[in-house]
Structures are given as structure tokens and as C-alpha cells.
Amino acid sequence: MGEDEEESSWAKETTPKIIKIICSRNNPSLSQRDLYSLLLVSPSCYRALLSVPNLWETLDLREVNRAGEKLISALSLERYRNVKRINLEFARDVEDEHLVQVKSKAFESLQGLECLNLNGCQKISDKGVDAITSVCPEFRTFSIYWNVRITDLSIKHLVKNCKHITDLNLSGCKNLTDHGLSCIARCKNLVSLNLTWCVRITDVGVVAIAQGCRLLEFLSSFPTCRGSSEIEDEVGEASTSVGEALTRSGKRRRGSGDGLAGEGFDEDLHVGGGGRGD
């Protein structure tokens, strides 16, 4: 069988089966590496895969080397013009300048981005957060735990640029203060907030969150300096709807459960009975 005949056979018989298997369940087990490998199987498979937009809504660069360069390169491709989720969790070699370049080179591709994971990206600072949030108006989920470089300024940028945030993970961001929490309190759609190991926040910030975030279902915070009953009363006074549904649990455990080592005391506020961690 000649090369043209073999490709024709692939295009008619094998490629449709591959696409059907992938798309029938939107195959969550298919990794990005597997997807890239399938692109190399045959020209017909390459064309068919590129014709399915939802296969390219996620860009997964977690734990990879030279992630900043790869992010810029990937977002220059037509297939990622409608990317909705970018995962850079513990990716290496991603810095502020990469996010600044993404802002200038991939502005259109990021207009529909809903979820960004920068967990463990230690070289990202306020500058990088400002750059990326300024071109992502549709953010719903933003996670940047275990980062000691960002400050309240990052939160100010996030709240100013992204009006639809529902899920925010700032665990381990030790330079955040109550001022940052007062900015978060403007996020009217916020449902989940993780402030574990944000050691500079106080009860004042927690009360501000209760006053502003009336849809909040889950709040994990660093131990406050006063007793549980006292701050719970203040939260109840700040927001009747939140206070009535609020239960408070404190549990001592080794590690924070989100990539931070050490022994500490974590307090979770579960609002409405349906929050995570019940």
C-alpha cells in the first residue's frame, strides 16, 4: 500500500474512531502530552484534532521546565485562541517578564481565560499579577498559593481587573494584610476563599470579608488572635445571612494540606453547609 493510500485509509477509518473516543467523554484522562502525541500520528489525525476547539481549552504546563517560554509559544498558536484554563502549578522558569510578554503578544487569546493556576511559582510578583489580570476580564478562578513575593497590590490589581472571581486561593501568601482583604471584600461573587498561612491577616480582615462577600460558602483562614466565639459574633453582626449559616471548626494537623510543610493550626469557616471541607 502506497503512502497516499495508507493516509487515505487512516483518514476514512482510523481517525474518526480516535476522534470519537476522545470526544465522546471529553476524555479527562487524556493528558496534554498524549494529545500532542496524537497530532503526530498522521496528517488526517492532526487536522481532525485541531478541528475540535474544546480539546484546546486547557493549557497544562504544570511542573515543566522553561514554562515561561513554552507559555508564550503555545499562546501564539491558533489552536489556543480560545483557551479557558492555564495550569502553571510548580512550573519552573516562569517569571514576571513572561507574563508581561503574554500580555503584549497574546492579548486576544486571553480574553476568555477563566482559570489560572500559579501555585508555587515563586518568581511571580505584583508586576506579573498586574500584567496577566489586566488582559483576563473573565477570570473565575485564580490560585497562587505558596508565594511570598506578592503583596496587597496584587489583590488590588486582581479585584480591579477581574469582576467575576468566584474561587480565590491565596494560601501561603505571607505578605498579604487586612488591606488586601478589604479589597477582596469587593468581590461580590466570591464563593470560596483560602487564606491559610496568610500570617499577617487579623480578625479585622475576616470581618471585612463577611461584610462584602455575601455569597461565600467556604473560607479557610490562619488562626486569629482572639477566641473563636468572639470573632464568630463579629462575623454574625457583619452579615446576618452569613452568621446564621456559619459553623466554625478548628483542627490541628501536620502541614497545611496545600503543599506547605510544617505543623500548624488551620481554621475553616464553612458557610451554608455546602462548602468544601464539610
PDB file of N, CA and C in Angstrom, residues 150-225:
ATOM      1  N   ILE A 150       4.142  38.233  46.347  1.00  0.00           N
ATOM      2  CA  ILE A 150       3.007  39.109  46.066  1.00  0.00           C
ATOM      3  C   ILE A 150       2.544  39.799  47.350  1.00  0.00           C
ATOM      4  N   THR A 151       1.989  40.989  47.173  1.00  0.00           N
ATOM      5  CA  THR A 151       1.520  41.791  48.300  1.00  0.00           C
ATOM      6  C   THR A 151       0.066  42.191  48.070  1.00  0.00           C
ATOM      7  N   ASP A 152      -0.409  43.094  48.893  1.00  0.00           N
ATOM      8  CA  ASP A 152      -1.773  43.600  48.738  1.00  0.00           C
ATOM      9  C   ASP A 152      -1.983  44.252  47.375  1.00  0.00           C
ATOM     10  N   LEU A 153      -0.898  44.720  46.767  1.00  0.00           N
ATOM     11  CA  LEU A 153      -1.008  45.362  45.457  1.00  0.00           C
ATOM     12  C   LEU A 153      -1.526  44.381  44.409  1.00  0.00           C
ATOM     13  N   SER A 154      -1.104  43.128  44.492  1.00  0.00           N
ATOM     14  CA  SER A 154      -1.607  42.104  43.566  1.00  0.00           C
ATOM     15  C   SER A 154      -3.114  41.942  43.698  1.00  0.00           C
ATOM     16  N   ILE A 155      -3.596  41.951  44.938  1.00  0.00           N
ATOM     17  CA  ILE A 155      -5.028  41.813  45.172  1.00  0.00           C
ATOM     18  C   ILE A 155      -5.774  43.011  44.601  1.00  0.00           C
ATOM     19  N   LYS A 156      -5.199  44.179  44.757  1.00  0.00           N
ATOM     20  CA  LYS A 156      -5.809  45.388  44.207  1.00  0.00           C
ATOM     21  C   LYS A 156      -5.947  45.276  42.693  1.00  0.00           C
ATOM     22  N   HIS A 157      -4.888  44.799  42.026  1.00  0.00           N
ATOM     23  CA  HIS A 157      -4.932  44.605  40.572  1.00  0.00           C
ATOM     24  C   HIS A 157      -5.998  43.577  40.198  1.00  0.00           C
ATOM     25  N   LEU A 158      -6.020  42.464  40.914  1.00  0.00           N
ATOM     26  CA  LEU A 158      -6.965  41.382  40.622  1.00  0.00           C
ATOM     27  C   LEU A 158      -8.404  41.863  40.728  1.00  0.00           C
ATOM     28  N   VAL A 159      -8.719  42.531  41.815  1.00  0.00           N
ATOM     29  CA  VAL A 159     -10.092  42.986  42.047  1.00  0.00           C
ATOM     30  C   VAL A 159     -10.495  44.051  41.037  1.00  0.00           C
ATOM     31  N   LYS A 160      -9.560  44.911  40.681  1.00  0.00           N
ATOM     32  CA  LYS A 160      -9.843  45.966  39.713  1.00  0.00           C
ATOM     33  C   LYS A 160     -10.100  45.401  38.320  1.00  0.00           C
ATOM     34  N   ASN A 161      -9.307  44.394  37.929  1.00  0.00           N
ATOM     35  CA  ASN A 161      -9.350  43.896  36.553  1.00  0.00           C
ATOM     36  C   ASN A 161     -10.327  42.752  36.325  1.00  0.00           C
ATOM     37  N   CYS A 162     -10.631  41.995  37.365  1.00  0.00           N
ATOM     38  CA  CYS A 162     -11.420  40.771  37.203  1.00  0.00           C
ATOM     39  C   CYS A 162     -12.659  40.834  38.097  1.00  0.00           C
ATOM     40  N   LYS A 163     -13.801  41.069  37.501  1.00  0.00           N
ATOM     41  CA  LYS A 163     -15.029  41.330  38.262  1.00  0.00           C
ATOM     42  C   LYS A 163     -15.850  40.079  38.567  1.00  0.00           C
ATOM     43  N   HIS A 164     -15.404  38.924  38.056  1.00  0.00           N
ATOM     44  CA  HIS A 164     -16.246  37.731  38.174  1.00  0.00           C
ATOM     45  C   HIS A 164     -15.615  36.625  39.020  1.00  0.00           C
ATOM     46  N   ILE A 165     -14.630  36.949  39.830  1.00  0.00           N
ATOM     47  CA  ILE A 165     -13.930  35.944  40.631  1.00  0.00           C
ATOM     48  C   ILE A 165     -14.895  35.229  41.586  1.00  0.00           C
ATOM     49  N   THR A 166     -14.860  33.886  41.545  1.00  0.00           N
ATOM     50  CA  THR A 166     -15.666  33.081  42.472  1.00  0.00           C
ATOM     51  C   THR A 166     -14.801  32.230  43.395  1.00  0.00           C
ATOM     52  N   ASP A 167     -13.589  31.905  42.963  1.00  0.00           N
ATOM     53  CA  ASP A 167     -12.732  30.994  43.723  1.00  0.00           C
ATOM     54  C   ASP A 167     -11.321  31.574  43.773  1.00  0.00           C
ATOM     55  N   LEU A 168     -10.839  31.838  44.985  1.00  0.00           N
ATOM     56  CA  LEU A 168      -9.544  32.501  45.149  1.00  0.00           C
ATOM     57  C   LEU A 168      -8.713  31.755  46.187  1.00  0.00           C
ATOM     58  N   ASN A 169      -7.533  31.296  45.776  1.00  0.00           N
ATOM     59  CA  ASN A 169      -6.642  30.567  46.679  1.00  0.00           C
ATOM     60  C   ASN A 169      -5.358  31.371  46.868  1.00  0.00           C
ATOM     61  N   LEU A 170      -5.179  31.907  48.074  1.00  0.00           N
ATOM     62  CA  LEU A 170      -4.007  32.718  48.406  1.00  0.00           C
ATOM     63  C   LEU A 170      -3.228  32.101  49.564  1.00  0.00           C
ATOM     64  N   SER A 171      -3.432  30.829  49.801  1.00  0.00           N
ATOM     65  CA  SER A 171      -2.785  30.150  50.917  1.00  0.00           C
ATOM     66  C   SER A 171      -1.265  30.287  50.841  1.00  0.00           C
ATOM     67  N   GLY A 172      -0.650  30.678  51.950  1.00  0.00           N
ATOM     68  CA  GLY A 172       0.801  30.791  51.991  1.00  0.00           C
ATOM     69  C   GLY A 172       1.354  32.095  51.460  1.00  0.00           C
ATOM     70  N   CYS A 173       0.486  33.016  51.057  1.00  0.00           N
ATOM     71  CA  CYS A 173       0.941  34.337  50.594  1.00  0.00           C
ATOM     72  C   CYS A 173       1.123  35.212  51.831  1.00  0.00           C
ATOM     73  N   LYS A 174       2.294  35.127  52.427  1.00  0.00           N
ATOM     74  CA  LYS A 174       2.519  35.647  53.772  1.00  0.00           C
ATOM     75  C   LYS A 174       2.644  37.164  53.856  1.00  0.00           C
ATOM     76  N   ASN A 175       2.669  37.846  52.717  1.00  0.00           N
ATOM     77  CA  ASN A 175       2.769  39.305  52.755  1.00  0.00           C
ATOM     78  C   ASN A 175       1.423  40.000  52.596  1.00  0.00           C
ATOM     79  N   LEU A 176       0.355  39.234  52.516  1.00  0.00           N
ATOM     80  CA  LEU A 176      -0.971  39.839  52.439  1.00  0.00           C
ATOM     81  C   LEU A 176      -1.407  40.323  53.818  1.00  0.00           C
ATOM     82  N   THR A 177      -2.112  41.452  53.841  1.00  0.00           N
ATOM     83  CA  THR A 177      -2.582  42.027  55.099  1.00  0.00           C
ATOM     84  C   THR A 177      -4.086  42.278  55.028  1.00  0.00           C
ATOM     85  N   ASP A 178      -4.607  42.872  56.067  1.00  0.00           N
ATOM     86  CA  ASP A 178      -6.032  43.204  56.101  1.00  0.00           C
ATOM     87  C   ASP A 178      -6.426  44.167  54.985  1.00  0.00           C
ATOM     88  N   HIS A 179      -5.477  44.977  54.534  1.00  0.00           N
ATOM     89  CA  HIS A 179      -5.781  45.890  53.426  1.00  0.00           C
ATOM     90  C   HIS A 179      -6.143  45.092  52.172  1.00  0.00           C
ATOM     91  N   GLY A 180      -5.402  44.016  51.930  1.00  0.00           N
ATOM     92  CA  GLY A 180      -5.723  43.159  50.795  1.00  0.00           C
ATOM     93  C   GLY A 180      -7.084  42.518  50.943  1.00  0.00           C
ATOM     94  N   LEU A 181      -7.411  42.112  52.168  1.00  0.00           N
ATOM     95  CA  LEU A 181      -8.721  41.510  52.408  1.00  0.00           C
ATOM     96  C   LEU A 181      -9.847  42.509  52.202  1.00  0.00           C
ATOM     97  N   SER A 182      -9.600  43.768  52.512  1.00  0.00           N
ATOM     98  CA  SER A 182     -10.629  44.785  52.275  1.00  0.00           C
ATOM     99  C   SER A 182     -10.898  44.939  50.786  1.00  0.00           C
ATOM    100  N   CYS A 183      -9.872  44.686  49.966  1.00  0.00           N
ATOM    101  CA  CYS A 183     -10.070  44.697  48.509  1.00  0.00           C
ATOM    102  C   CYS A 183     -10.874  43.479  48.073  1.00  0.00           C
ATOM    103  N   ILE A 184     -10.529  42.315  48.627  1.00  0.00           N
ATOM    104  CA  ILE A 184     -11.249  41.085  48.293  1.00  0.00           C
ATOM    105  C   ILE A 184     -12.724  41.208  48.647  1.00  0.00           C
ATOM    106  N   ALA A 185     -13.026  41.969  49.682  1.00  0.00           N
ATOM    107  CA  ALA A 185     -14.414  42.140  50.122  1.00  0.00           C
ATOM    108  C   ALA A 185     -15.296  42.749  49.043  1.00  0.00           C
ATOM    109  N   ARG A 186     -14.683  43.311  48.015  1.00  0.00           N
ATOM    110  CA  ARG A 186     -15.448  43.882  46.902  1.00  0.00           C
ATOM    111  C   ARG A 186     -15.845  42.824  45.876  1.00  0.00           C
ATOM    112  N   CYS A 187     -15.343  41.605  46.040  1.00  0.00           N
ATOM    113  CA  CYS A 187     -15.662  40.519  45.106  1.00  0.00           C
ATOM    114  C   CYS A 187     -17.028  39.938  45.481  1.00  0.00           C
ATOM    115  N   LYS A 188     -18.063  40.490  44.931  1.00  0.00           N
ATOM    116  CA  LYS A 188     -19.426  40.144  45.330  1.00  0.00           C
ATOM    117  C   LYS A 188     -19.829  38.726  44.942  1.00  0.00           C
ATOM    118  N   ASN A 189     -19.117  38.124  43.976  1.00  0.00           N
ATOM    119  CA  ASN A 189     -19.472  36.778  43.526  1.00  0.00           C
ATOM    120  C   ASN A 189     -18.614  35.689  44.166  1.00  0.00           C
ATOM    121  N   LEU A 190     -17.748  36.067  45.097  1.00  0.00           N
ATOM    122  CA  LEU A 190     -16.812  35.108  45.674  1.00  0.00           C
ATOM    123  C   LEU A 190     -17.539  34.015  46.455  1.00  0.00           C
ATOM    124  N   VAL A 191     -17.186  32.759  46.152  1.00  0.00           N
ATOM    125  CA  VAL A 191     -17.793  31.600  46.807  1.00  0.00           C
ATOM    126  C   VAL A 191     -16.784  30.886  47.706  1.00  0.00           C
ATOM    127  N   SER A 192     -15.524  30.842  47.283  1.00  0.00           N
ATOM    128  CA  SER A 192     -14.504  30.112  48.036  1.00  0.00           C
ATOM    129  C   SER A 192     -13.245  30.961  48.175  1.00  0.00           C
ATOM    130  N   LEU A 193     -12.710  31.018  49.398  1.00  0.00           N
ATOM    131  CA  LEU A 193     -11.512  31.820  49.669  1.00  0.00           C
ATOM    132  C   LEU A 193     -10.597  31.068  50.631  1.00  0.00           C
ATOM    133  N   ASN A 194      -9.358  30.841  50.200  1.00  0.00           N
ATOM    134  CA  ASN A 194      -8.374  30.146  51.032  1.00  0.00           C
ATOM    135  C   ASN A 194      -7.284  31.126  51.451  1.00  0.00           C
ATOM    136  N   LEU A 195      -7.223  31.402  52.747  1.00  0.00           N
ATOM    137  CA  LEU A 195      -6.233  32.319  53.313  1.00  0.00           C
ATOM    138  C   LEU A 195      -5.333  31.616  54.327  1.00  0.00           C
ATOM    139  N   THR A 196      -5.277  30.287  54.264  1.00  0.00           N
ATOM    140  CA  THR A 196      -4.446  29.532  55.189  1.00  0.00           C
ATOM    141  C   THR A 196      -2.991  29.992  55.095  1.00  0.00           C
ATOM    142  N   TRP A 197      -2.355  30.178  56.247  1.00  0.00           N
ATOM    143  CA  TRP A 197      -0.960  30.612  56.327  1.00  0.00           C
ATOM    144  C   TRP A 197      -0.715  32.007  55.773  1.00  0.00           C
ATOM    145  N   CYS A 198      -1.758  32.803  55.672  1.00  0.00           N
ATOM    146  CA  CYS A 198      -1.581  34.245  55.442  1.00  0.00           C
ATOM    147  C   CYS A 198      -1.429  34.861  56.830  1.00  0.00           C
ATOM    148  N   VAL A 199      -0.217  34.868  57.335  1.00  0.00           N
ATOM    149  CA  VAL A 199       0.032  35.087  58.760  1.00  0.00           C
ATOM    150  C   VAL A 199      -0.157  36.533  59.218  1.00  0.00           C
ATOM    151  N   ARG A 200      -0.297  37.467  58.281  1.00  0.00           N
ATOM    152  CA  ARG A 200      -0.400  38.874  58.679  1.00  0.00           C
ATOM    153  C   ARG A 200      -1.843  39.380  58.734  1.00  0.00           C
ATOM    154  N   ILE A 201      -2.783  38.538  58.383  1.00  0.00           N
ATOM    155  CA  ILE A 201      -4.176  38.980  58.445  1.00  0.00           C
ATOM    156  C   ILE A 201      -4.703  38.841  59.868  1.00  0.00           C
ATOM    157  N   THR A 202      -5.731  39.623  60.181  1.00  0.00           N
ATOM    158  CA  THR A 202      -6.332  39.586  61.515  1.00  0.00           C
ATOM    159  C   THR A 202      -7.843  39.445  61.399  1.00  0.00           C
ATOM    160  N   ASP A 203      -8.502  39.460  62.539  1.00  0.00           N
ATOM    161  CA  ASP A 203      -9.959  39.384  62.568  1.00  0.00           C
ATOM    162  C   ASP A 203     -10.609  40.531  61.801  1.00  0.00           C
ATOM    163  N   VAL A 204      -9.934  41.677  61.784  1.00  0.00           N
ATOM    164  CA  VAL A 204     -10.479  42.842  61.076  1.00  0.00           C
ATOM    165  C   VAL A 204     -10.705  42.508  59.603  1.00  0.00           C
ATOM    166  N   GLY A 205      -9.733  41.835  58.998  1.00  0.00           N
ATOM    167  CA  GLY A 205      -9.867  41.457  57.598  1.00  0.00           C
ATOM    168  C   GLY A 205     -10.947  40.426  57.372  1.00  0.00           C
ATOM    169  N   VAL A 206     -11.047  39.455  58.293  1.00  0.00           N
ATOM    170  CA  VAL A 206     -12.071  38.414  58.172  1.00  0.00           C
ATOM    171  C   VAL A 206     -13.469  39.021  58.238  1.00  0.00           C
ATOM    172  N   VAL A 207     -13.661  39.973  59.139  1.00  0.00           N
ATOM    173  CA  VAL A 207     -14.961  40.639  59.254  1.00  0.00           C
ATOM    174  C   VAL A 207     -15.276  41.417  57.980  1.00  0.00           C
ATOM    175  N   ALA A 208     -14.257  42.055  57.395  1.00  0.00           N
ATOM    176  CA  ALA A 208     -14.464  42.785  56.140  1.00  0.00           C
ATOM    177  C   ALA A 208     -14.944  41.849  55.038  1.00  0.00           C
ATOM    178  N   ILE A 209     -14.368  40.641  54.996  1.00  0.00           N
ATOM    179  CA  ILE A 209     -14.802  39.642  54.018  1.00  0.00           C
ATOM    180  C   ILE A 209     -16.270  39.287  54.248  1.00  0.00           C
ATOM    181  N   ALA A 210     -16.651  39.086  55.502  1.00  0.00           N
ATOM    182  CA  ALA A 210     -18.041  38.737  55.824  1.00  0.00           C
ATOM    183  C   ALA A 210     -19.001  39.843  55.415  1.00  0.00           C
ATOM    184  N   GLN A 211     -18.562  41.079  55.556  1.00  0.00           N
ATOM    185  CA  GLN A 211     -19.414  42.207  55.193  1.00  0.00           C
ATOM    186  C   GLN A 211     -19.626  42.299  53.687  1.00  0.00           C
ATOM    187  N   GLY A 212     -18.577  41.981  52.921  1.00  0.00           N
ATOM    188  CA  GLY A 212     -18.666  42.195  51.481  1.00  0.00           C
ATOM    189  C   GLY A 212     -19.028  40.981  50.655  1.00  0.00           C
ATOM    190  N   CYS A 213     -18.602  39.794  51.088  1.00  0.00           N
ATOM    191  CA  CYS A 213     -18.760  38.586  50.265  1.00  0.00           C
ATOM    192  C   CYS A 213     -19.949  37.768  50.765  1.00  0.00           C
ATOM    193  N   ARG A 214     -21.141  38.162  50.405  1.00  0.00           N
ATOM    194  CA  ARG A 214     -22.359  37.544  50.937  1.00  0.00           C
ATOM    195  C   ARG A 214     -22.646  36.168  50.343  1.00  0.00           C
ATOM    196  N   LEU A 215     -21.969  35.811  49.248  1.00  0.00           N
ATOM    197  CA  LEU A 215     -22.197  34.501  48.631  1.00  0.00           C
ATOM    198  C   LEU A 215     -21.172  33.464  49.079  1.00  0.00           C
ATOM    199  N   LEU A 216     -20.279  33.856  49.975  1.00  0.00           N
ATOM    200  CA  LEU A 216     -19.187  32.985  50.388  1.00  0.00           C
ATOM    201  C   LEU A 216     -19.698  31.699  51.039  1.00  0.00           C
ATOM    202  N   GLU A 217     -19.184  30.560  50.566  1.00  0.00           N
ATOM    203  CA  GLU A 217     -19.543  29.256  51.115  1.00  0.00           C
ATOM    204  C   GLU A 217     -18.388  28.613  51.873  1.00  0.00           C
ATOM    205  N   PHE A 218     -17.168  28.987  51.517  1.00  0.00           N
ATOM    206  CA  PHE A 218     -16.002  28.362  52.155  1.00  0.00           C
ATOM    207  C   PHE A 218     -14.930  29.408  52.399  1.00  0.00           C
ATOM    208  N   LEU A 219     -14.433  29.456  53.643  1.00  0.00           N
ATOM    209  CA  LEU A 219     -13.340  30.349  53.997  1.00  0.00           C
ATOM    210  C   LEU A 219     -12.374  29.619  54.906  1.00  0.00           C
ATOM    211  N   SER A 220     -11.131  29.492  54.463  1.00  0.00           N
ATOM    212  CA  SER A 220     -10.096  28.896  55.297  1.00  0.00           C
ATOM    213  C   SER A 220      -9.112  29.994  55.656  1.00  0.00           C
ATOM    214  N   SER A 221      -8.898  30.210  56.963  1.00  0.00           N
ATOM    215  CA  SER A 221      -8.054  31.323  57.391  1.00  0.00           C
ATOM    216  C   SER A 221      -7.053  30.898  58.440  1.00  0.00           C
ATOM    217  N   PHE A 222      -5.980  31.694  58.563  1.00  0.00           N
ATOM    218  CA  PHE A 222      -4.984  31.467  59.604  1.00  0.00           C
ATOM    219  C   PHE A 222      -5.613  31.777  60.955  1.00  0.00           C
ATOM    220  N   PRO A 223      -5.181  31.121  62.023  1.00  0.00           N
ATOM    221  CA  PRO A 223      -5.750  31.383  63.343  1.00  0.00           C
ATOM    222  C   PRO A 223      -5.756  32.866  63.681  1.00  0.00           C
ATOM    223  N   THR A 224      -6.889  33.337  64.150  1.00  0.00           N
ATOM    224  CA  THR A 224      -6.993  34.740  64.540  1.00  0.00           C
ATOM    225  C   THR A 224      -6.462  34.922  65.946  1.00  0.00           C
ATOM    226  N   CYS A 225      -6.226  36.164  66.321  1.00  0.00           N
ATOM    227  CA  CYS A 225      -5.587  36.418  67.609  1.00  0.00           C
ATOM    228  C   CYS A 225      -6.578  36.363  68.766  1.00  0.00           C
TER     229      CYS A 225
END
